[in-house]
Amino acid sequence: KKLLRWPLHPRLARMLEAAGKEFLSTAALFAALISEKDILLEPSAARSISNCESDVLLRAEVALGHLRANVDRGALAQLERAKQQIEKIGGRVSGPSEVKSDLELLLFAFPDRICRRRRASYPEARMVGGKGVKLSPHSCVAKSSLFIAVDAYTADNVGAKDAKNAKDAVVTLASRVEQEWLARLYPELVKESRVTELDETSGKVMTKIFLSFQDLPLEDGRQAEAKPEEVTRLLPEILKGMWTDILVRNEKVNSWLSRVAFLKQACPERPWPTFSFEDSSHEKVRELIESISLGEKKPDLFLEKDFVWALEELLGTELSQFLKREAPESVQVPSGSRIRLHYPPDRPPFLEVRLQEVFGWKQAPALAEGRVLPVLQLLGPNYRPVQITQDLARFWAGSYNEVRKELKARYPKHSWPEDPMTAPAVAKGRSTKA
């Protein structure tokens, strides 16, 4: 009801209500400057005549004759008439002042247009609500980190839809703001904020603590290690964003997933899960992420952490036992060594093993209920492949003799029996026997 007494935009009416008798004349001049045509003909030239850091106050000083600039005489005359009309109304209704300085008046008209520069001395800034703005090169607000966007291409003058879609609104009239003004005039909107996020440099979950006005940070703030409850709350979301990378780079987990993928293709009739373990948006995978993140503080630890147990729980007991039996991590060769099996996505599983360790073997154990024979990459003493085969018996009966002759000459201290099916397998590959 009080604002309706002023024949002005509600923003300007609120400013005049805050002015009281003490600041009525200044508030009337500000209201006229904001609502009427700009009195400056060369705003870029005028910015150098004052260091007031307020485009509104600069124009007020020019209008009052305190500063000299190139002005539009017609606009100046209209400004004076508008000011007088506003003051006349204010003489009847103005009450006590709510401010201590003239520039504070603008906070009552535009509390939703407080902005903070993204970097010192740069024109780009962020406004309350998250919108990006950019100071006009004509503005005299050159240093202040906080300012009000008094006049900008926002929802007030270009339409809500256009303002929302615009990349950066251009602020043509701005005025500096002191943090102390906000704390005094809007104590309920200035609060300590905490933003918890992953610090990629340290790999830790950190909390940034800073003062904010509504949702606008007023300072860079300080960093501290996040509280345990903050880590517990945030870590699952961080891991969801890193999930694909973790699955690829975590060797144990990646090996487990490769074995599952192999059996799903080789034995599709089994009741495999219909979801993908890589899909961090799936409810079951989200639950898995939450379970393995309990008590952890550093997301990068998951690149080494063994959480195959959690994957097995998700797979189920029956399928996990089937996986261990039909696509084992490793197999025991005749020498007694356990050798890892590899499950590449684009070719059959394979085993890299030294030739002397498989003497006596007719073939490697079949996988996937006997449906797939692993490929053997038989290595010489220098750990380089000398034969690649799925039919070991055929190799012993055929090309083994040629391989034996060549390698025996190069590595005479190793075992090179004429009959590899009856010779003892040698774990270390060395023997004095021919």
PDB file of C-alpha atoms in Angstrom, residues 106-397:
ATOM      1  CA  LEU A 106      19.958   1.561  -4.813  1.00  0.00           C
ATOM      2  CA  LEU A 107      20.064  -1.649  -2.768  1.00  0.00           C
ATOM      3  CA  PHE A 108      16.384  -1.220  -1.952  1.00  0.00           C
ATOM      4  CA  ALA A 109      15.467  -0.931  -5.622  1.00  0.00           C
ATOM      5  CA  PHE A 110      17.664  -3.732  -6.962  1.00  0.00           C
ATOM      6  CA  PRO A 111      18.499  -6.320  -4.256  1.00  0.00           C
ATOM      7  CA  ASP A 112      18.113  -9.052  -6.875  1.00  0.00           C
ATOM      8  CA  ARG A 113      20.706  -7.447  -9.153  1.00  0.00           C
ATOM      9  CA  ILE A 114      23.770  -7.607  -6.923  1.00  0.00           C
ATOM     10  CA  CYS A 115      26.736  -8.795  -8.989  1.00  0.00           C
ATOM     11  CA  ARG A 116      30.268  -9.974  -8.264  1.00  0.00           C
ATOM     12  CA  ARG A 117      33.105  -9.857 -10.770  1.00  0.00           C
ATOM     13  CA  ARG A 118      34.438 -13.203 -11.855  1.00  0.00           C
ATOM     14  CA  ARG A 119      37.985 -11.784 -11.836  1.00  0.00           C
ATOM     15  CA  ALA A 120      39.457  -8.530 -10.589  1.00  0.00           C
ATOM     16  CA  SER A 121      39.263  -5.683 -13.143  1.00  0.00           C
ATOM     17  CA  TYR A 122      37.432  -7.858 -15.683  1.00  0.00           C
ATOM     18  CA  PRO A 123      33.962  -6.796 -16.887  1.00  0.00           C
ATOM     19  CA  GLU A 124      32.374 -10.248 -16.579  1.00  0.00           C
ATOM     20  CA  ALA A 125      30.371 -10.894 -13.429  1.00  0.00           C
ATOM     21  CA  ARG A 126      27.786 -13.202 -11.886  1.00  0.00           C
ATOM     22  CA  MET A 127      24.440 -11.885 -10.676  1.00  0.00           C
ATOM     23  CA  VAL A 128      22.233 -13.139  -7.863  1.00  0.00           C
ATOM     24  CA  GLY A 129      20.396 -16.109  -9.340  1.00  0.00           C
ATOM     25  CA  GLY A 130      23.411 -17.229 -11.364  1.00  0.00           C
ATOM     26  CA  LYS A 131      22.975 -15.144 -14.521  1.00  0.00           C
ATOM     27  CA  GLY A 132      26.108 -13.896 -16.232  1.00  0.00           C
ATOM     28  CA  VAL A 133      26.441 -10.166 -16.881  1.00  0.00           C
ATOM     29  CA  LYS A 134      29.066  -7.940 -18.448  1.00  0.00           C
ATOM     30  CA  LEU A 135      29.805  -4.330 -17.600  1.00  0.00           C
ATOM     31  CA  SER A 136      29.538  -1.915 -20.505  1.00  0.00           C
ATOM     32  CA  PRO A 137      32.876  -0.342 -21.497  1.00  0.00           C
ATOM     33  CA  HIS A 138      31.190   3.030 -20.846  1.00  0.00           C
ATOM     34  CA  SER A 139      30.631   2.247 -17.148  1.00  0.00           C
ATOM     35  CA  CYS A 140      32.753   4.067 -14.574  1.00  0.00           C
ATOM     36  CA  VAL A 141      32.619   1.076 -12.194  1.00  0.00           C
ATOM     37  CA  ALA A 142      36.191   0.029 -12.829  1.00  0.00           C
ATOM     38  CA  LYS A 143      37.445  -1.564  -9.595  1.00  0.00           C
ATOM     39  CA  SER A 144      34.606  -2.582  -7.278  1.00  0.00           C
ATOM     40  CA  SER A 145      34.237  -6.345  -7.021  1.00  0.00           C
ATOM     41  CA  LEU A 146      30.585  -5.969  -5.987  1.00  0.00           C
ATOM     42  CA  PHE A 147      28.129  -3.785  -7.880  1.00  0.00           C
ATOM     43  CA  ILE A 148      24.454  -3.354  -8.697  1.00  0.00           C
ATOM     44  CA  ALA A 149      23.267  -3.843 -12.261  1.00  0.00           C
ATOM     45  CA  VAL A 150      20.921  -0.853 -12.242  1.00  0.00           C
ATOM     46  CA  ASP A 151      20.127  -0.996 -15.931  1.00  0.00           C
ATOM     47  CA  ALA A 152      20.882  -4.088 -17.965  1.00  0.00           C
ATOM     48  CA  TYR A 153      19.390  -6.253 -20.662  1.00  0.00           C
ATOM     49  CA  THR A 154      17.447  -8.346 -18.157  1.00  0.00           C
ATOM     50  CA  ALA A 155      13.890  -9.549 -17.741  1.00  0.00           C
ATOM     51  CA  ASP A 156      12.737  -6.022 -16.860  1.00  0.00           C
ATOM     52  CA  ASN A 157      13.400  -4.534 -20.267  1.00  0.00           C
ATOM     53  CA  VAL A 158      13.756  -7.284 -22.879  1.00  0.00           C
ATOM     54  CA  GLY A 159      11.287  -9.877 -21.679  1.00  0.00           C
ATOM     55  CA  ALA A 160      11.762 -12.855 -19.389  1.00  0.00           C
ATOM     56  CA  LYS A 161      12.289 -15.369 -22.187  1.00  0.00           C
ATOM     57  CA  ASP A 162      15.020 -13.328 -23.901  1.00  0.00           C
ATOM     58  CA  ALA A 163      16.768 -12.581 -20.609  1.00  0.00           C
ATOM     59  CA  LYS A 164      16.849 -16.244 -19.708  1.00  0.00           C
ATOM     60  CA  ASN A 165      18.327 -17.246 -23.037  1.00  0.00           C
ATOM     61  CA  ALA A 166      20.811 -14.382 -23.296  1.00  0.00           C
ATOM     62  CA  LYS A 167      24.411 -15.405 -22.655  1.00  0.00           C
ATOM     63  CA  ASP A 168      25.590 -12.314 -20.776  1.00  0.00           C
ATOM     64  CA  ALA A 169      23.376  -9.287 -20.123  1.00  0.00           C
ATOM     65  CA  VAL A 170      25.171  -5.981 -20.733  1.00  0.00           C
ATOM     66  CA  VAL A 171      25.087  -3.671 -17.718  1.00  0.00           C
ATOM     67  CA  THR A 172      24.833  -0.078 -18.901  1.00  0.00           C
ATOM     68  CA  LEU A 173      24.313   1.531 -15.484  1.00  0.00           C
ATOM     69  CA  ALA A 174      26.104   0.126 -12.452  1.00  0.00           C
ATOM     70  CA  SER A 175      26.930   1.229  -8.948  1.00  0.00           C
ATOM     71  CA  ARG A 176      29.419  -0.113  -6.424  1.00  0.00           C
ATOM     72  CA  VAL A 177      28.293  -2.072  -3.362  1.00  0.00           C
ATOM     73  CA  GLU A 178      30.077  -2.560  -0.071  1.00  0.00           C
ATOM     74  CA  GLN A 179      29.774  -5.909   1.627  1.00  0.00           C
ATOM     75  CA  GLU A 180      29.062  -4.137   4.910  1.00  0.00           C
ATOM     76  CA  TRP A 181      25.937  -2.537   3.411  1.00  0.00           C
ATOM     77  CA  LEU A 182      24.512  -5.926   2.560  1.00  0.00           C
ATOM     78  CA  ALA A 183      25.235  -7.297   6.026  1.00  0.00           C
ATOM     79  CA  ARG A 184      23.532  -4.298   7.674  1.00  0.00           C
ATOM     80  CA  LEU A 185      20.525  -3.856   5.381  1.00  0.00           C
ATOM     81  CA  TYR A 186      19.848  -7.523   4.584  1.00  0.00           C
ATOM     82  CA  PRO A 187      21.263  -9.522   7.524  1.00  0.00           C
ATOM     83  CA  GLU A 188      18.864 -12.390   6.865  1.00  0.00           C
ATOM     84  CA  LEU A 189      20.253 -12.826   3.303  1.00  0.00           C
ATOM     85  CA  VAL A 190      23.967 -12.725   4.175  1.00  0.00           C
ATOM     86  CA  LYS A 191      25.089 -16.061   5.500  1.00  0.00           C
ATOM     87  CA  GLU A 192      28.043 -18.381   5.655  1.00  0.00           C
ATOM     88  CA  SER A 193      27.854 -20.908   2.832  1.00  0.00           C
ATOM     89  CA  ARG A 194      29.638 -24.211   2.427  1.00  0.00           C
ATOM     90  CA  VAL A 195      30.249 -25.791  -0.969  1.00  0.00           C
ATOM     91  CA  THR A 196      31.685 -29.306  -0.876  1.00  0.00           C
ATOM     92  CA  GLU A 197      33.296 -30.638  -4.030  1.00  0.00           C
ATOM     93  CA  LEU A 198      36.183 -32.665  -5.342  1.00  0.00           C
ATOM     94  CA  ASP A 199      39.526 -30.864  -5.481  1.00  0.00           C
ATOM     95  CA  GLU A 200      41.140 -32.399  -8.553  1.00  0.00           C
ATOM     96  CA  THR A 201      44.628 -31.272  -7.545  1.00  0.00           C
ATOM     97  CA  SER A 202      44.707 -33.079  -4.207  1.00  0.00           C
ATOM     98  CA  GLY A 203      42.130 -35.716  -5.069  1.00  0.00           C
ATOM     99  CA  LYS A 204      40.362 -34.967  -1.781  1.00  0.00           C
ATOM    100  CA  VAL A 205      36.810 -33.873  -1.081  1.00  0.00           C
ATOM    101  CA  MET A 206      37.149 -30.292   0.106  1.00  0.00           C
ATOM    102  CA  THR A 207      34.732 -27.727   1.475  1.00  0.00           C
ATOM    103  CA  LYS A 208      34.906 -24.071   0.474  1.00  0.00           C
ATOM    104  CA  ILE A 209      33.573 -21.771   3.202  1.00  0.00           C
ATOM    105  CA  PHE A 210      32.529 -18.237   2.264  1.00  0.00           C
ATOM    106  CA  LEU A 211      29.981 -15.506   2.879  1.00  0.00           C
ATOM    107  CA  SER A 212      27.179 -15.251   0.354  1.00  0.00           C
ATOM    108  CA  PHE A 213      24.305 -12.898  -0.375  1.00  0.00           C
ATOM    109  CA  GLN A 214      21.383 -15.133  -1.280  1.00  0.00           C
ATOM    110  CA  ASP A 215      23.122 -17.522  -3.713  1.00  0.00           C
ATOM    111  CA  LEU A 216      25.908 -15.110  -4.705  1.00  0.00           C
ATOM    112  CA  PRO A 217      29.365 -15.702  -3.160  1.00  0.00           C
ATOM    113  CA  LEU A 218      30.745 -12.432  -1.779  1.00  0.00           C
ATOM    114  CA  GLU A 219      34.328 -13.709  -1.447  1.00  0.00           C
ATOM    115  CA  ASP A 220      36.622 -16.460  -2.614  1.00  0.00           C
ATOM    116  CA  GLY A 221      36.529 -18.002   0.852  1.00  0.00           C
ATOM    117  CA  ARG A 222      38.810 -20.557   2.400  1.00  0.00           C
ATOM    118  CA  GLN A 223      39.211 -24.273   1.807  1.00  0.00           C
ATOM    119  CA  ALA A 224      39.213 -26.997   4.416  1.00  0.00           C
ATOM    120  CA  GLU A 225      38.968 -30.759   4.315  1.00  0.00           C
ATOM    121  CA  ALA A 226      35.326 -31.750   4.218  1.00  0.00           C
ATOM    122  CA  LYS A 227      33.693 -33.102   7.342  1.00  0.00           C
ATOM    123  CA  PRO A 228      33.147 -36.895   7.396  1.00  0.00           C
ATOM    124  CA  GLU A 229      29.407 -36.445   7.000  1.00  0.00           C
ATOM    125  CA  GLU A 230      29.969 -34.125   4.007  1.00  0.00           C
ATOM    126  CA  VAL A 231      32.217 -36.687   2.333  1.00  0.00           C
ATOM    127  CA  THR A 232      29.671 -39.437   3.003  1.00  0.00           C
ATOM    128  CA  ARG A 233      26.963 -37.314   1.434  1.00  0.00           C
ATOM    129  CA  LEU A 234      28.881 -36.157  -1.635  1.00  0.00           C
ATOM    130  CA  LEU A 235      31.249 -38.999  -2.509  1.00  0.00           C
ATOM    131  CA  PRO A 236      28.637 -41.206  -4.225  1.00  0.00           C
ATOM    132  CA  GLU A 237      27.802 -38.383  -6.629  1.00  0.00           C
ATOM    133  CA  ILE A 238      31.498 -37.782  -7.360  1.00  0.00           C
ATOM    134  CA  LEU A 239      32.044 -41.474  -7.993  1.00  0.00           C
ATOM    135  CA  LYS A 240      29.060 -41.596 -10.348  1.00  0.00           C
ATOM    136  CA  GLY A 241      30.800 -39.013 -12.520  1.00  0.00           C
ATOM    137  CA  MET A 242      34.088 -40.974 -12.405  1.00  0.00           C
ATOM    138  CA  TRP A 243      32.508 -44.423 -12.623  1.00  0.00           C
ATOM    139  CA  THR A 244      33.424 -45.352 -16.201  1.00  0.00           C
ATOM    140  CA  ASP A 245      37.017 -44.236 -15.685  1.00  0.00           C
ATOM    141  CA  ILE A 246      37.262 -46.195 -12.417  1.00  0.00           C
ATOM    142  CA  LEU A 247      35.991 -49.391 -14.023  1.00  0.00           C
ATOM    143  CA  VAL A 248      38.486 -49.089 -16.869  1.00  0.00           C
ATOM    144  CA  ARG A 249      41.521 -48.143 -14.773  1.00  0.00           C
ATOM    145  CA  ASN A 250      40.938 -50.376 -11.739  1.00  0.00           C
ATOM    146  CA  GLU A 251      42.814 -53.518 -12.801  1.00  0.00           C
ATOM    147  CA  LYS A 252      40.999 -56.026 -10.579  1.00  0.00           C
ATOM    148  CA  VAL A 253      37.573 -54.650 -11.350  1.00  0.00           C
ATOM    149  CA  ASN A 254      38.283 -54.371 -15.071  1.00  0.00           C
ATOM    150  CA  SER A 255      39.472 -57.999 -15.123  1.00  0.00           C
ATOM    151  CA  TRP A 256      36.287 -59.132 -13.363  1.00  0.00           C
ATOM    152  CA  LEU A 257      34.084 -57.231 -15.803  1.00  0.00           C
ATOM    153  CA  SER A 258      35.994 -58.723 -18.744  1.00  0.00           C
ATOM    154  CA  ARG A 259      35.300 -62.237 -17.434  1.00  0.00           C
ATOM    155  CA  VAL A 260      31.608 -61.452 -17.020  1.00  0.00           C
ATOM    156  CA  ALA A 261      31.412 -60.009 -20.530  1.00  0.00           C
ATOM    157  CA  PHE A 262      33.080 -63.155 -21.922  1.00  0.00           C
ATOM    158  CA  LEU A 263      30.623 -65.517 -20.231  1.00  0.00           C
ATOM    159  CA  LYS A 264      27.593 -63.409 -21.138  1.00  0.00           C
ATOM    160  CA  GLN A 265      28.553 -63.871 -24.772  1.00  0.00           C
ATOM    161  CA  ALA A 266      29.612 -67.519 -24.494  1.00  0.00           C
ATOM    162  CA  CYS A 267      26.711 -68.625 -22.254  1.00  0.00           C
ATOM    163  CA  PRO A 268      23.854 -66.240 -23.009  1.00  0.00           C
ATOM    164  CA  GLU A 269      21.218 -68.636 -21.654  1.00  0.00           C
ATOM    165  CA  ARG A 270      22.293 -67.893 -18.073  1.00  0.00           C
ATOM    166  CA  PRO A 271      20.203 -65.353 -16.089  1.00  0.00           C
ATOM    167  CA  TRP A 272      22.620 -62.467 -16.436  1.00  0.00           C
ATOM    168  CA  PRO A 273      21.581 -59.018 -15.115  1.00  0.00           C
ATOM    169  CA  THR A 274      19.702 -56.963 -17.677  1.00  0.00           C
ATOM    170  CA  PHE A 275      21.466 -53.748 -16.605  1.00  0.00           C
ATOM    171  CA  SER A 276      25.023 -52.701 -17.342  1.00  0.00           C
ATOM    172  CA  PHE A 277      27.539 -52.444 -14.518  1.00  0.00           C
ATOM    173  CA  GLU A 278      28.877 -49.361 -16.290  1.00  0.00           C
ATOM    174  CA  ASP A 279      25.513 -47.541 -16.008  1.00  0.00           C
ATOM    175  CA  SER A 280      25.960 -45.355 -12.925  1.00  0.00           C
ATOM    176  CA  SER A 281      22.402 -44.056 -13.281  1.00  0.00           C
ATOM    177  CA  HIS A 282      20.858 -47.485 -12.683  1.00  0.00           C
ATOM    178  CA  GLU A 283      19.378 -47.932  -9.221  1.00  0.00           C
ATOM    179  CA  LYS A 284      21.351 -51.096  -8.390  1.00  0.00           C
ATOM    180  CA  VAL A 285      24.639 -49.579  -9.553  1.00  0.00           C
ATOM    181  CA  ARG A 286      23.909 -46.432  -7.529  1.00  0.00           C
ATOM    182  CA  GLU A 287      23.377 -48.615  -4.457  1.00  0.00           C
ATOM    183  CA  LEU A 288      26.669 -50.378  -5.182  1.00  0.00           C
ATOM    184  CA  ILE A 289      28.497 -47.050  -5.419  1.00  0.00           C
ATOM    185  CA  GLU A 290      27.005 -45.919  -2.123  1.00  0.00           C
ATOM    186  CA  SER A 291      28.039 -49.135  -0.374  1.00  0.00           C
ATOM    187  CA  ILE A 292      31.674 -49.040  -1.509  1.00  0.00           C
ATOM    188  CA  SER A 293      32.062 -45.315  -0.764  1.00  0.00           C
ATOM    189  CA  LEU A 294      31.220 -45.580   2.946  1.00  0.00           C
ATOM    190  CA  GLY A 295      34.141 -44.426   5.074  1.00  0.00           C
ATOM    191  CA  GLU A 296      36.232 -43.243   2.130  1.00  0.00           C
ATOM    192  CA  LYS A 297      37.638 -39.736   1.687  1.00  0.00           C
ATOM    193  CA  LYS A 298      39.597 -39.730  -1.587  1.00  0.00           C
ATOM    194  CA  PRO A 299      37.863 -40.705  -4.841  1.00  0.00           C
ATOM    195  CA  ASP A 300      41.129 -41.548  -6.596  1.00  0.00           C
ATOM    196  CA  LEU A 301      41.675 -44.438  -4.161  1.00  0.00           C
ATOM    197  CA  PHE A 302      38.976 -46.288  -6.063  1.00  0.00           C
ATOM    198  CA  LEU A 303      41.383 -46.692  -8.963  1.00  0.00           C
ATOM    199  CA  GLU A 304      43.185 -49.265  -6.785  1.00  0.00           C
ATOM    200  CA  LYS A 305      40.512 -50.393  -4.324  1.00  0.00           C
ATOM    201  CA  ASP A 306      39.332 -53.999  -4.600  1.00  0.00           C
ATOM    202  CA  PHE A 307      35.550 -53.861  -4.572  1.00  0.00           C
ATOM    203  CA  VAL A 308      34.961 -56.998  -6.630  1.00  0.00           C
ATOM    204  CA  TRP A 309      33.069 -58.356  -3.610  1.00  0.00           C
ATOM    205  CA  ALA A 310      30.427 -55.673  -4.128  1.00  0.00           C
ATOM    206  CA  LEU A 311      30.116 -56.540  -7.806  1.00  0.00           C
ATOM    207  CA  GLU A 312      29.751 -60.214  -6.903  1.00  0.00           C
ATOM    208  CA  GLU A 313      26.948 -59.373  -4.476  1.00  0.00           C
ATOM    209  CA  LEU A 314      25.201 -57.532  -7.279  1.00  0.00           C
ATOM    210  CA  LEU A 315      25.749 -60.456  -9.652  1.00  0.00           C
ATOM    211  CA  GLY A 316      24.361 -62.989  -7.165  1.00  0.00           C
ATOM    212  CA  THR A 317      25.808 -66.118  -5.551  1.00  0.00           C
ATOM    213  CA  GLU A 318      24.889 -68.581  -8.296  1.00  0.00           C
ATOM    214  CA  LEU A 319      26.341 -66.531 -11.166  1.00  0.00           C
ATOM    215  CA  SER A 320      29.424 -65.565  -9.130  1.00  0.00           C
ATOM    216  CA  GLN A 321      30.230 -69.250  -8.541  1.00  0.00           C
ATOM    217  CA  PHE A 322      29.595 -69.976 -12.220  1.00  0.00           C
ATOM    218  CA  LEU A 323      31.974 -67.144 -13.122  1.00  0.00           C
ATOM    219  CA  LYS A 324      34.758 -68.466 -10.894  1.00  0.00           C
ATOM    220  CA  ARG A 325      34.368 -71.952 -12.304  1.00  0.00           C
ATOM    221  CA  GLU A 326      33.880 -71.265 -16.011  1.00  0.00           C
ATOM    222  CA  ALA A 327      35.945 -68.089 -16.439  1.00  0.00           C
ATOM    223  CA  PRO A 328      38.583 -68.255 -13.706  1.00  0.00           C
ATOM    224  CA  GLU A 329      41.080 -65.484 -13.070  1.00  0.00           C
ATOM    225  CA  SER A 330      43.952 -67.941 -13.482  1.00  0.00           C
ATOM    226  CA  VAL A 331      44.714 -71.596 -14.165  1.00  0.00           C
ATOM    227  CA  GLN A 332      47.313 -73.933 -12.709  1.00  0.00           C
ATOM    228  CA  VAL A 333      49.760 -75.193 -15.316  1.00  0.00           C
ATOM    229  CA  PRO A 334      51.728 -78.483 -15.088  1.00  0.00           C
ATOM    230  CA  SER A 335      54.704 -76.746 -13.431  1.00  0.00           C
ATOM    231  CA  GLY A 336      52.471 -75.833 -10.481  1.00  0.00           C
ATOM    232  CA  SER A 337      52.416 -72.120 -11.259  1.00  0.00           C
ATOM    233  CA  ARG A 338      49.142 -70.232 -11.445  1.00  0.00           C
ATOM    234  CA  ILE A 339      48.997 -68.148 -14.609  1.00  0.00           C
ATOM    235  CA  ARG A 340      46.548 -65.338 -15.223  1.00  0.00           C
ATOM    236  CA  LEU A 341      43.991 -65.649 -18.004  1.00  0.00           C
ATOM    237  CA  HIS A 342      43.222 -62.601 -20.120  1.00  0.00           C
ATOM    238  CA  TYR A 343      39.732 -61.958 -21.480  1.00  0.00           C
ATOM    239  CA  PRO A 344      39.980 -59.360 -24.268  1.00  0.00           C
ATOM    240  CA  PRO A 345      36.647 -58.162 -25.694  1.00  0.00           C
ATOM    241  CA  ASP A 346      37.465 -58.812 -29.349  1.00  0.00           C
ATOM    242  CA  ARG A 347      39.133 -62.251 -29.347  1.00  0.00           C
ATOM    243  CA  PRO A 348      39.212 -65.524 -27.345  1.00  0.00           C
ATOM    244  CA  PRO A 349      40.754 -65.629 -23.859  1.00  0.00           C
ATOM    245  CA  PHE A 350      44.490 -66.246 -23.828  1.00  0.00           C
ATOM    246  CA  LEU A 351      47.238 -67.408 -21.507  1.00  0.00           C
ATOM    247  CA  GLU A 352      50.827 -66.164 -21.604  1.00  0.00           C
ATOM    248  CA  VAL A 353      53.052 -68.950 -20.257  1.00  0.00           C
ATOM    249  CA  ARG A 354      56.627 -70.145 -20.688  1.00  0.00           C
ATOM    250  CA  LEU A 355      56.881 -73.204 -22.880  1.00  0.00           C
ATOM    251  CA  GLN A 356      58.735 -75.301 -20.250  1.00  0.00           C
ATOM    252  CA  GLU A 357      55.853 -74.862 -17.792  1.00  0.00           C
ATOM    253  CA  VAL A 358      53.338 -76.747 -19.929  1.00  0.00           C
ATOM    254  CA  PHE A 359      55.296 -79.922 -20.710  1.00  0.00           C
ATOM    255  CA  GLY A 360      52.862 -82.815 -20.358  1.00  0.00           C
ATOM    256  CA  TRP A 361      49.786 -80.734 -21.203  1.00  0.00           C
ATOM    257  CA  LYS A 362      47.682 -81.838 -24.156  1.00  0.00           C
ATOM    258  CA  GLN A 363      45.583 -78.698 -23.986  1.00  0.00           C
ATOM    259  CA  ALA A 364      44.605 -75.928 -21.618  1.00  0.00           C
ATOM    260  CA  PRO A 365      41.386 -76.358 -19.621  1.00  0.00           C
ATOM    261  CA  ALA A 366      38.333 -75.399 -21.654  1.00  0.00           C
ATOM    262  CA  LEU A 367      36.230 -72.446 -20.480  1.00  0.00           C
ATOM    263  CA  ALA A 368      32.499 -71.627 -20.537  1.00  0.00           C
ATOM    264  CA  GLU A 369      31.306 -75.209 -19.892  1.00  0.00           C
ATOM    265  CA  GLY A 370      33.786 -76.580 -22.423  1.00  0.00           C
ATOM    266  CA  ARG A 371      32.690 -74.264 -25.236  1.00  0.00           C
ATOM    267  CA  VAL A 372      35.864 -72.189 -25.568  1.00  0.00           C
ATOM    268  CA  LEU A 373      39.518 -73.211 -25.576  1.00  0.00           C
ATOM    269  CA  PRO A 374      41.904 -70.464 -24.457  1.00  0.00           C
ATOM    270  CA  VAL A 375      44.695 -69.445 -26.783  1.00  0.00           C
ATOM    271  CA  LEU A 376      48.176 -70.275 -25.507  1.00  0.00           C
ATOM    272  CA  GLN A 377      50.914 -67.759 -26.125  1.00  0.00           C
ATOM    273  CA  LEU A 378      53.956 -69.949 -25.479  1.00  0.00           C
ATOM    274  CA  LEU A 379      56.936 -67.886 -24.399  1.00  0.00           C
ATOM    275  CA  GLY A 380      60.639 -68.554 -24.819  1.00  0.00           C
ATOM    276  CA  PRO A 381      63.253 -67.913 -22.114  1.00  0.00           C
ATOM    277  CA  ASN A 382      63.281 -64.259 -23.194  1.00  0.00           C
ATOM    278  CA  TYR A 383      59.512 -64.065 -22.488  1.00  0.00           C
ATOM    279  CA  ARG A 384      58.713 -63.487 -26.142  1.00  0.00           C
ATOM    280  CA  PRO A 385      56.107 -65.627 -27.933  1.00  0.00           C
ATOM    281  CA  VAL A 386      57.543 -68.539 -29.879  1.00  0.00           C
ATOM    282  CA  GLN A 387      54.156 -70.101 -30.706  1.00  0.00           C
ATOM    283  CA  ILE A 388      50.476 -69.087 -30.492  1.00  0.00           C
ATOM    284  CA  THR A 389      48.018 -71.981 -30.547  1.00  0.00           C
ATOM    285  CA  GLN A 390      44.731 -73.385 -29.283  1.00  0.00           C
ATOM    286  CA  ASP A 391      45.800 -76.935 -30.204  1.00  0.00           C
ATOM    287  CA  LEU A 392      48.740 -77.752 -27.928  1.00  0.00           C
ATOM    288  CA  ALA A 393      48.834 -81.463 -28.839  1.00  0.00           C
ATOM    289  CA  ARG A 394      49.249 -80.567 -32.512  1.00  0.00           C
ATOM    290  CA  PHE A 395      52.082 -78.199 -31.647  1.00  0.00           C
ATOM    291  CA  TRP A 396      53.950 -80.910 -29.691  1.00  0.00           C
ATOM    292  CA  ALA A 397      53.575 -83.324 -32.596  1.00  0.00           C
TER     293      ALA A 397
END
